[in-house]
Short mmCIF file of C-alpha atoms and ligand atoms in Angstrom, two decimals:
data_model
loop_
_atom_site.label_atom_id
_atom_site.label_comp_id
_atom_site.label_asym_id
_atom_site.label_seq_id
_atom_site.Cartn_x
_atom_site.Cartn_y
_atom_site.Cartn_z
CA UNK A 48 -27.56 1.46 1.17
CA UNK A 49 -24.83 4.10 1.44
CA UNK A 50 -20.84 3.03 2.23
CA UNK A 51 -18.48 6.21 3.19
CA UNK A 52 -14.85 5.50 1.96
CA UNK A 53 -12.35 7.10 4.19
CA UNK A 54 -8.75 7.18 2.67
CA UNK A 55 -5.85 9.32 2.45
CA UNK A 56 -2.68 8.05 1.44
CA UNK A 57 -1.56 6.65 -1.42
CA UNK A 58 -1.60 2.84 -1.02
CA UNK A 59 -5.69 3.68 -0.04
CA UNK A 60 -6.15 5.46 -3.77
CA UNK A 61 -5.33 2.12 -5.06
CA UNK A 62 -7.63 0.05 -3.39
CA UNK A 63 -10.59 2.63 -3.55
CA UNK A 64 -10.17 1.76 -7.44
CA UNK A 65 -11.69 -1.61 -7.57
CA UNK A 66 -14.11 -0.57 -4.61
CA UNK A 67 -15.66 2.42 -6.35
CA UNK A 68 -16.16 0.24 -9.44
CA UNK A 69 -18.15 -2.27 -7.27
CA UNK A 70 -20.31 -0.34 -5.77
CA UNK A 71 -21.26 1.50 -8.83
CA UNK A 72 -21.88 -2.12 -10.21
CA UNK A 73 -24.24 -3.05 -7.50
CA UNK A 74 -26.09 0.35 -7.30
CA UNK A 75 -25.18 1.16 -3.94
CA UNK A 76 -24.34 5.03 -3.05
CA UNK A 77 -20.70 5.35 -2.61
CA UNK A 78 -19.56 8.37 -0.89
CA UNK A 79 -15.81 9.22 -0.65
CA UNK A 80 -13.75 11.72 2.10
CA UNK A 81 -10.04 12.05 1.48
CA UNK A 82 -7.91 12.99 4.75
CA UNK A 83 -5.48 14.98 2.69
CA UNK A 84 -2.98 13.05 4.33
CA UNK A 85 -1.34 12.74 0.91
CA UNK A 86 -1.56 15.99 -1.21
CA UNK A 87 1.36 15.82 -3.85
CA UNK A 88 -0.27 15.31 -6.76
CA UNK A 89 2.11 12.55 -7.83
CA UNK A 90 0.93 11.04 -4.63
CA UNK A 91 -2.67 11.56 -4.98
CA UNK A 92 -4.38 13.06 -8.04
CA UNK A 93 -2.97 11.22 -10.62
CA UNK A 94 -4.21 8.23 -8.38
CA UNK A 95 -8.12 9.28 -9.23
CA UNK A 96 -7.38 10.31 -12.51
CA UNK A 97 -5.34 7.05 -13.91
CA UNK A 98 -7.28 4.77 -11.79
CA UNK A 99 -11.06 6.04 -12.88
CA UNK A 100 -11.81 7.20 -8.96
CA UNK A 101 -14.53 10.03 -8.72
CA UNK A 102 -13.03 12.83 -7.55
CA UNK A 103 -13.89 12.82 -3.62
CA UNK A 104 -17.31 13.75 -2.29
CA UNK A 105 -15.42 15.54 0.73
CA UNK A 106 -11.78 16.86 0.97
CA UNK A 107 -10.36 17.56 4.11
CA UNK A 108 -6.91 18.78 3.67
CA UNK A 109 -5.53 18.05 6.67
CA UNK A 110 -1.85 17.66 5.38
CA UNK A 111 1.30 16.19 7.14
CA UNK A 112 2.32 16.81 10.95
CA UNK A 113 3.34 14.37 13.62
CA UNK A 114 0.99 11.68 14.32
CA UNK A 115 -0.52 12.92 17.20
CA UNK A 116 -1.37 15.93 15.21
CA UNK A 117 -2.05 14.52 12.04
CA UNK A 118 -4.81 11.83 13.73
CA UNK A 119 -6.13 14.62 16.05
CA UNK A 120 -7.02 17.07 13.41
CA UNK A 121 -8.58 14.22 10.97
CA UNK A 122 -10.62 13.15 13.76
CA UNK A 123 -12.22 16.52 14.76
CA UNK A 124 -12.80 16.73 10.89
CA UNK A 125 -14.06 13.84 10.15
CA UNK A 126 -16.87 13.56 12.94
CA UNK A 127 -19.36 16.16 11.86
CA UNK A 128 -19.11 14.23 8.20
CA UNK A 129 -19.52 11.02 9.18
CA UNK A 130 -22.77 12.32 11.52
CA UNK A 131 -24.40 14.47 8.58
CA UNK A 132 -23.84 11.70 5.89
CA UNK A 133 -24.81 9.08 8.35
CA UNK A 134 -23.81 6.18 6.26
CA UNK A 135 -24.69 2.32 6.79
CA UNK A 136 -21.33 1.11 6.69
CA UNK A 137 -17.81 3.49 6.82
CA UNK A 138 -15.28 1.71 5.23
CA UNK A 139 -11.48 2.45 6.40
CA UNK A 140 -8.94 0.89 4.15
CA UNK A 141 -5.45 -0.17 5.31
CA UNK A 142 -2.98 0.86 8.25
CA UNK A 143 -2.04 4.88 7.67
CA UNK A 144 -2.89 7.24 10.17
CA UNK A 145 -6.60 7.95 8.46
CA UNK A 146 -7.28 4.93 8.58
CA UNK A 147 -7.34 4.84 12.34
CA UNK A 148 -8.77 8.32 12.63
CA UNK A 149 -11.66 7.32 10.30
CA UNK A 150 -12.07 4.01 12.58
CA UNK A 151 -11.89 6.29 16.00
CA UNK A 152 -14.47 8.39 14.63
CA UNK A 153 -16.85 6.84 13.24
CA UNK A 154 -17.28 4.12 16.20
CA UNK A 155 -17.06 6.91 18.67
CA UNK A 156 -20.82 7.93 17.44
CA UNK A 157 -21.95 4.48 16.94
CA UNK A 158 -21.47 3.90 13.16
CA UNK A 159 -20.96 0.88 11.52
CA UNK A 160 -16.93 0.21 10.50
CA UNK A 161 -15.52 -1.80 8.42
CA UNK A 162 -11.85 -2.42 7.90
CA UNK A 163 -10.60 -3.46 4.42
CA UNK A 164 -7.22 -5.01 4.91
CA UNK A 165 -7.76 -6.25 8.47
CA UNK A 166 -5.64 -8.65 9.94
CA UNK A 167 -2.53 -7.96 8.48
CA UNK A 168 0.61 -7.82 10.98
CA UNK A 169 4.26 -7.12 11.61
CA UNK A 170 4.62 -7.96 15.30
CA UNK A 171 6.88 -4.94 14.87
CA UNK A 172 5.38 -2.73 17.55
CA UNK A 173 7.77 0.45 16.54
CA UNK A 174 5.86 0.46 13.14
CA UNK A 175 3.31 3.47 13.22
CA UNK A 176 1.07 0.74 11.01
CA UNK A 177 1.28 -1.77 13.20
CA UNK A 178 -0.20 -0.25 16.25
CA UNK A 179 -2.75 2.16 13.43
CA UNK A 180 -3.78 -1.47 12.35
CA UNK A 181 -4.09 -3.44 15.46
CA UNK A 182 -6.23 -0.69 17.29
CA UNK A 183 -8.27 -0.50 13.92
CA UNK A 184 -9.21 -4.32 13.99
CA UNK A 185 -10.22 -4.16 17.36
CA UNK A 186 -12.30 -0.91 17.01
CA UNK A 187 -14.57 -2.08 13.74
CA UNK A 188 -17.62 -4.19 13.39
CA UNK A 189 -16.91 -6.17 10.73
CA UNK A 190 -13.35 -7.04 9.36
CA UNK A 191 -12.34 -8.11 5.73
CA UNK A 192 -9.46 -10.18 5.61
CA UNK A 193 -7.44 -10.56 2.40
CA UNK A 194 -5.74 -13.56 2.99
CA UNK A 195 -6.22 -17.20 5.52
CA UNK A 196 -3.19 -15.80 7.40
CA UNK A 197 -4.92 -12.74 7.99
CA UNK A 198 -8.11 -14.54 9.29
CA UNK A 199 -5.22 -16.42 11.61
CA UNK A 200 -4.10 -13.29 13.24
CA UNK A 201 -7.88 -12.13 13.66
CA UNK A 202 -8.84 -15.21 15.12
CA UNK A 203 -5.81 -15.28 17.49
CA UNK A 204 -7.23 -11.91 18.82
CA UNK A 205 -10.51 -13.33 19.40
CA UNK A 206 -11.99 -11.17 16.44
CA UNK A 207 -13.29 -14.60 14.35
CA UNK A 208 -16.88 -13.42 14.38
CA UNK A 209 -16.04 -10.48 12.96
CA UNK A 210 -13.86 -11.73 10.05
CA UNK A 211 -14.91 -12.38 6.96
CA UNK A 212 -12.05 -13.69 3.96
CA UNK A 213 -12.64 -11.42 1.32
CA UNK A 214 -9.33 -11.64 -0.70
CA UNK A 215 -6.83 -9.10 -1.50
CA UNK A 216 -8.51 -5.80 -3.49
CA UNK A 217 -5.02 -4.85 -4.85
CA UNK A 218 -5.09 -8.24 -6.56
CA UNK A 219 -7.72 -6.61 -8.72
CA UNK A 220 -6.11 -3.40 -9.44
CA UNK A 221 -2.82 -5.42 -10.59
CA UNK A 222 -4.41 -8.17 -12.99
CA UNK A 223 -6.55 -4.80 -14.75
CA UNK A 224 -3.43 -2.62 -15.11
CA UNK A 225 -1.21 -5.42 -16.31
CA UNK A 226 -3.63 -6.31 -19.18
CA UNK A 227 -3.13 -2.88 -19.93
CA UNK A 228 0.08 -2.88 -20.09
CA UNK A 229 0.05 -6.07 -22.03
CA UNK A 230 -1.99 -4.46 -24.45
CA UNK A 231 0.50 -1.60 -25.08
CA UNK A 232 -1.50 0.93 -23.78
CA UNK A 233 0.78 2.55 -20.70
CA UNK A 234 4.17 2.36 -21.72
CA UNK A 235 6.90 1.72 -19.52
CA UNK A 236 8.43 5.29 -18.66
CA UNK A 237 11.87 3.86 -17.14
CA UNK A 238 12.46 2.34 -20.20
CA UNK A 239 11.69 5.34 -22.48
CA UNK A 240 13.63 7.79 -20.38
CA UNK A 241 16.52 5.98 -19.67
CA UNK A 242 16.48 4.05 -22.47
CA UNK A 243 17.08 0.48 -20.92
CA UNK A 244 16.03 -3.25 -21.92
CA UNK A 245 13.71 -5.33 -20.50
CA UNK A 246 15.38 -7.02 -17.42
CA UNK A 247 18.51 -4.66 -17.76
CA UNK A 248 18.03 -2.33 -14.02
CA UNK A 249 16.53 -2.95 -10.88
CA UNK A 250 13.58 -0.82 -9.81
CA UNK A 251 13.68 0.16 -5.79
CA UNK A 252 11.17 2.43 -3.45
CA UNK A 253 12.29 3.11 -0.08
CA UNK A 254 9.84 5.47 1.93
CA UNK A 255 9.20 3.18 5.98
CA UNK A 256 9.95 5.60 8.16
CA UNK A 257 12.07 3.03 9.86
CA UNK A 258 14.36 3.28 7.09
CA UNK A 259 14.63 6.82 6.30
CA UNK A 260 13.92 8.20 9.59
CA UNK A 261 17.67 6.89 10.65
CA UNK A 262 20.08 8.84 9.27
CA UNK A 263 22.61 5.82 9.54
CA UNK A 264 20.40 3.23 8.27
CA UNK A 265 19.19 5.62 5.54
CA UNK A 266 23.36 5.56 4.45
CA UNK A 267 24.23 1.83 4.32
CA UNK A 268 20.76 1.29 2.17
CA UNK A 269 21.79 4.14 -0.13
CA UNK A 270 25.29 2.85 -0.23
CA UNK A 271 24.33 -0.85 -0.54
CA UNK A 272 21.77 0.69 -3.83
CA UNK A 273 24.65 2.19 -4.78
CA UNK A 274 26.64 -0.83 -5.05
CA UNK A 275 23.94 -3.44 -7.05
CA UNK A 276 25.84 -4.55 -10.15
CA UNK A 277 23.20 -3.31 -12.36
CA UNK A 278 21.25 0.37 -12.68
CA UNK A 279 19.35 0.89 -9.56
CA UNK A 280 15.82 3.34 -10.38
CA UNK A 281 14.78 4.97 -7.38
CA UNK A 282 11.76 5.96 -7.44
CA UNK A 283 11.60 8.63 -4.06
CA UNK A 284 9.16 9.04 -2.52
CA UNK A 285 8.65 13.00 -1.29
CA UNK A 286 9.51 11.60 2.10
CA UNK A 287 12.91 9.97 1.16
CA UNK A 288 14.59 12.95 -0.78
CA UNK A 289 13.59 15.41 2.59
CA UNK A 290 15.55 13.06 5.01
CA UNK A 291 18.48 12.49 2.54
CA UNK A 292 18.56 16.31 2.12
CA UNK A 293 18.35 16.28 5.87
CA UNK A 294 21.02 14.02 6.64
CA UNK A 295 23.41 15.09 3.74
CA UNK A 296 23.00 11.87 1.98
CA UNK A 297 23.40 12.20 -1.98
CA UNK A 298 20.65 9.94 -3.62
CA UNK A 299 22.31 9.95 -6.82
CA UNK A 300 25.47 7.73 -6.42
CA UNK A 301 26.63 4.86 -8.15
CA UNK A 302 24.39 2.23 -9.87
CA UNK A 303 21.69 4.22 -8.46
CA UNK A 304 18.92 5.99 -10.89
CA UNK A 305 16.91 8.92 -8.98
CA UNK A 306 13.20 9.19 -10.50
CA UNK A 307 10.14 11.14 -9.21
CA UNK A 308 7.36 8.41 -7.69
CA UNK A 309 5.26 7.36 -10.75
CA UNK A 310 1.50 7.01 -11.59
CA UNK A 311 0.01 3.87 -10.56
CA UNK A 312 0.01 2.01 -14.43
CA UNK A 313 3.52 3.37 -15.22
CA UNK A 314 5.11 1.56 -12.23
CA UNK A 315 3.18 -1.73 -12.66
CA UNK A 316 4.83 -0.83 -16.51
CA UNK A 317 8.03 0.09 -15.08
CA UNK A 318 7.57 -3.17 -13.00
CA UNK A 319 6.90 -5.75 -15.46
CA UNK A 320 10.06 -5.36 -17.32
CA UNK A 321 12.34 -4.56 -14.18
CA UNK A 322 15.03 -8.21 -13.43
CA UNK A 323 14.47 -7.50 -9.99
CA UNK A 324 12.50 -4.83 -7.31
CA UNK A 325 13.84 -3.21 -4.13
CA UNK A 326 11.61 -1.98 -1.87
CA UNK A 327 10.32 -1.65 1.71
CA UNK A 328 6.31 -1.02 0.39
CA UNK A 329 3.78 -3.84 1.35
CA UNK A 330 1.66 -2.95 -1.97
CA UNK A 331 4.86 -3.39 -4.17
CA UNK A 332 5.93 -6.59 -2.75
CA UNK A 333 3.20 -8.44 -3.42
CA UNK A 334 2.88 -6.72 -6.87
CA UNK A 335 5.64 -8.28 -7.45
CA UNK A 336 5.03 -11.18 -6.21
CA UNK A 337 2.11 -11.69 -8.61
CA UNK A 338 4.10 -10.52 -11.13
CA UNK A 339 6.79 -12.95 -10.56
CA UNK A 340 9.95 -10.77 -10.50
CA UNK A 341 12.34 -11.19 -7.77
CA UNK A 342 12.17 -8.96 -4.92
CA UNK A 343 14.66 -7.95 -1.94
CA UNK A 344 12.44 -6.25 0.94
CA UNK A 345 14.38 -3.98 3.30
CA UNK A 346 12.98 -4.65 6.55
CA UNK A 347 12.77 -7.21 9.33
CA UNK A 348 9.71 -8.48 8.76
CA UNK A 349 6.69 -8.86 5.88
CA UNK A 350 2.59 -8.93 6.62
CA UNK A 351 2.57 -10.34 3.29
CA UNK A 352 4.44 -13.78 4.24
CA UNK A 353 3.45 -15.72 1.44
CA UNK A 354 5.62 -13.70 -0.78
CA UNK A 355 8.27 -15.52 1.28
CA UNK A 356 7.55 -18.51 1.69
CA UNK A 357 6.83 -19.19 -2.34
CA UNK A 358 10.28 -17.83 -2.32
CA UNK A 359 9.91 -14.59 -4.52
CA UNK A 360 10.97 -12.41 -1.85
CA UNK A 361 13.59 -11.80 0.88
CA UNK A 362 13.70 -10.15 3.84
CA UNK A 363 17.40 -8.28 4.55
CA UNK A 364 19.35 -5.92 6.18
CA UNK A 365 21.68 -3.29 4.11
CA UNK A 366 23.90 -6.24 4.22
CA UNK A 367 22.66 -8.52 2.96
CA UNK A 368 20.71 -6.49 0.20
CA UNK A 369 23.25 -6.74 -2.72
CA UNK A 370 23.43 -10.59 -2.64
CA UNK A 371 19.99 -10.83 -2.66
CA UNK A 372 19.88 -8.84 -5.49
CA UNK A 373 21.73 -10.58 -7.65
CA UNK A 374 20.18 -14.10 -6.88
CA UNK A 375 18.71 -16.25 -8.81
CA UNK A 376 15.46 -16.16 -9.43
CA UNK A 377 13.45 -18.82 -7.45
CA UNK A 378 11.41 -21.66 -9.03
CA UNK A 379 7.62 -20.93 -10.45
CA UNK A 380 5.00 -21.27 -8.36
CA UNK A 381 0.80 -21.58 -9.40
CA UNK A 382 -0.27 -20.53 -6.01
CA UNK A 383 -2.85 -18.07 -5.54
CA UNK A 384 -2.41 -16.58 -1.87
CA UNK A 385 -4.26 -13.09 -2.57
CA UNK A 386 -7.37 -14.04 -4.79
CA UNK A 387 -8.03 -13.99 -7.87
CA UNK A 388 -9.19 -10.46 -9.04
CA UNK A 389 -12.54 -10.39 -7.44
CA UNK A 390 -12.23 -9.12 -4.28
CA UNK A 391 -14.07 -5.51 -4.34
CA UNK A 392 -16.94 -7.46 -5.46
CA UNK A 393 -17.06 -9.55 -2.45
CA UNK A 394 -16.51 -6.90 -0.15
CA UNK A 395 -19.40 -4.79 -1.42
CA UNK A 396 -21.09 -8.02 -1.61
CA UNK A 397 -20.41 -8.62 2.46
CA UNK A 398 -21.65 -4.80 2.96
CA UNK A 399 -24.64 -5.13 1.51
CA UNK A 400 -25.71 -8.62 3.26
CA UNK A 401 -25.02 -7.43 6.42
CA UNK A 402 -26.04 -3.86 6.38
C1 LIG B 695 2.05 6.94 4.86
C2 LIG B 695 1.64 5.74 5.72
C3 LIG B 695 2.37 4.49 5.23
C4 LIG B 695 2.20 4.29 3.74
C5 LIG B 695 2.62 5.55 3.02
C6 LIG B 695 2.44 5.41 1.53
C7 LIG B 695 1.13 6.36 8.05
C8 LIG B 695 1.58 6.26 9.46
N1 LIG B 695 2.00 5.91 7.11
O1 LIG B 695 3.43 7.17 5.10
O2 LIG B 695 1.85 3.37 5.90
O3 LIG B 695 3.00 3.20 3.32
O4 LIG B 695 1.81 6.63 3.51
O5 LIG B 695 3.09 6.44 0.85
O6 LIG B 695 0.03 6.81 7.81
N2 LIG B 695 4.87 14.27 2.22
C9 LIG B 695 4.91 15.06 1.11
N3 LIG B 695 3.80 15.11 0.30
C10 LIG B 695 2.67 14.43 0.58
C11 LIG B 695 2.63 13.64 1.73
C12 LIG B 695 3.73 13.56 2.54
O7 LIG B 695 5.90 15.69 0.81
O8 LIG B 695 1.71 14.52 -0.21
C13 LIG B 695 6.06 14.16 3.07
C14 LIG B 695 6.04 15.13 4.24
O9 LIG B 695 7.36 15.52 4.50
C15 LIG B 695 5.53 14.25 5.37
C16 LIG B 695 6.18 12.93 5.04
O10 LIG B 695 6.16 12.86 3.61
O11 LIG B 695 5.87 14.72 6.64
C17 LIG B 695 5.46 11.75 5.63
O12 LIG B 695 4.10 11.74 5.20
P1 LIG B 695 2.99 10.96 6.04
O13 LIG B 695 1.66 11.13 5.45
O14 LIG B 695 3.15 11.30 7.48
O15 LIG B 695 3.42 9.44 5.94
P2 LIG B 695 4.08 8.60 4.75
O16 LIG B 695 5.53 8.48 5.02
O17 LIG B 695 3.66 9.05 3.39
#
């Protein structure tokens, strides 16, 4: 029994953590091929090395570029390895651009995909992951769902027979690096460098290119940052501090903090003692969500609407983002929408049965 990971970009490093650890549980031969989408180290390296990841099987550097350019050239790469290693199951994680070229390719030449994350949506048809996730779902054989709202969407597609509810894999990652944390073992860097409190600044990641891609929309989020009545961290992402620098927006203005991204543990530690997280990433709203801290989300709409409607997060415009900010924070709630930590099991549990 062999599964081929494909993944590439950041959010993928983090649920090929739980996956690797799996598979290596249930003997099965795990093979992974990064894209390259993501080469920064801060973006990908310390990934494998905080998260225990073996260091990929295949590399493919294929780097940035437009889309068309970007998919095109991991798809020409990624054939000939999928044919040599022919696997019994590829596994494509997510909505970036490799994981629709890993889908494309591998059923193309008649391999068996599966699609970790399927089911998620937007509606929002101008989102690059929308349309990378739709067309992925409808391309694979068999498609784990993380959540009953999920297997909804699938089944509204006509993709039931396919689904299978697996729960959410970053649930796993989170509970395992918190009790780190909890244990003292990853430290919370914000705090150490800055030298805040618990609950004393707001922690924010803004990367969608339909935020940063607009140099006007980019502004009024920077300037609403700006204006939060408490210290703002901002952690950039590569792709933020190029289109401010492009636009002639200054990052570092008022209540706002500028940081490098961090390492997977040290954000979940950064995190865990933030009063409240800004951000337009689907990983880090529901990590917070299952955290329980606050969180404003900058965009229209969420794949992860449970965060919303157990009132821990809020959807807003630039407008609206500094009262939402400084809320209060909503009732507790016991529900468990994403699992409970034993997801990667299942999946590799699913692969195997139906193999
Ligand atoms: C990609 C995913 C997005 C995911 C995000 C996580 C797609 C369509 N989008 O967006 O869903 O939330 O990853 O981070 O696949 N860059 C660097 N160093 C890198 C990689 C990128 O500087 O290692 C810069 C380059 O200027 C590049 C830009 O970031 O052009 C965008 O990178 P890209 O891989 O196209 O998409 P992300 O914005 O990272």
């Amino acid at each position: 029994m062999k599964i081929m990971s494909i993944v590439g970009a950041r959010p993928q490093f983090v649920k090929l953590a739980p996956i690797a650890r799996a598979a290596a549980q249930a003997n099965v031969d795990h093979m992974i091929v990064h894209t390259g989408q993501h080469y920064d180290p801060l973006l990908s390296d310390v990934f494998f090395s905080d998260l225990g990841i073996p260091a990929p099987d295949v590399h493919l550097n294929i780097g940035s570029g437009s889309h068309a350019q970007q998919t095109g050239m991991m798809l020409q790469a990624l054939e000939p390895v999928i044919q040599d290693a022919h696997p019994d199951w590829v596994l494509v994680y997510g909505d970036t651009n490799s994981t629709l070229a890993g889908a494309l390719a591998a059923v193309k030449i008649h391999q068996n995909v599966a699609h970790l994350e399927a089911g998620l949506r937007s509606f929002n048809r101008a989102m690059p992951e929308e349309i990378n996730r739709v067309l992925t779902d409808h391309a694979s054989d068999l498609l784990l769902a993380p959540t009953r709202v999920a297997m909804r969407h699938l089944a509204d597609e006509g993709l039931a027979e396919r689904s299978v509810e697996v729960g959410d894999v970053m649930t796993d990652v989170l509970f395992a690096v918190q009790h780190r944390v909890q244990e003292g073992r990853t430290p919370n860097p914000i705090a150490d460098e800055f030298g805040f409190t618990p609950q004393q600044y707001a922690l924010a990641t803004i990367h969608r290119a339909e935020n940063t891609d607009d140099p006007v929309r980019l502004r009024s989020i920077v300037d609403a940052l700006a204006r939060v009545p408490l210290p703002v961290v901002v952690l950039a992402h590569p792709r933020l501090r190029a289109k401010a620098h492009d636009a002639g927006i200054d990052l570092n203005v008022g209540s706002i903090r500028l940081h490098d991204a961090l390492p997977y543990p040290q954000l979940i530690a950064a995190a865990m003692q933030s009063a409240h997280i800004v951000t337009d990433s689907g990983g880090l709203q529901k990590e917070a969500f299952l955290l329980r801290i606050p969180t404003t989300t900058v965009r229209p709409q969420t794949e992860w609407v449970e965060t919303v409607e157990l009132g821990w997060n809020r959807l807003v415009e630039p407008e609206g983002l500094v009262e939402s900010v400084t809320r209060q924070a909503p009732p507790a709630v016991s529900d468990t929408p994403y699992g409970t930590g034993d997801a990667a099991r299942r999946v590799v549990s699913v692969l195997i049965d139906r193999a």
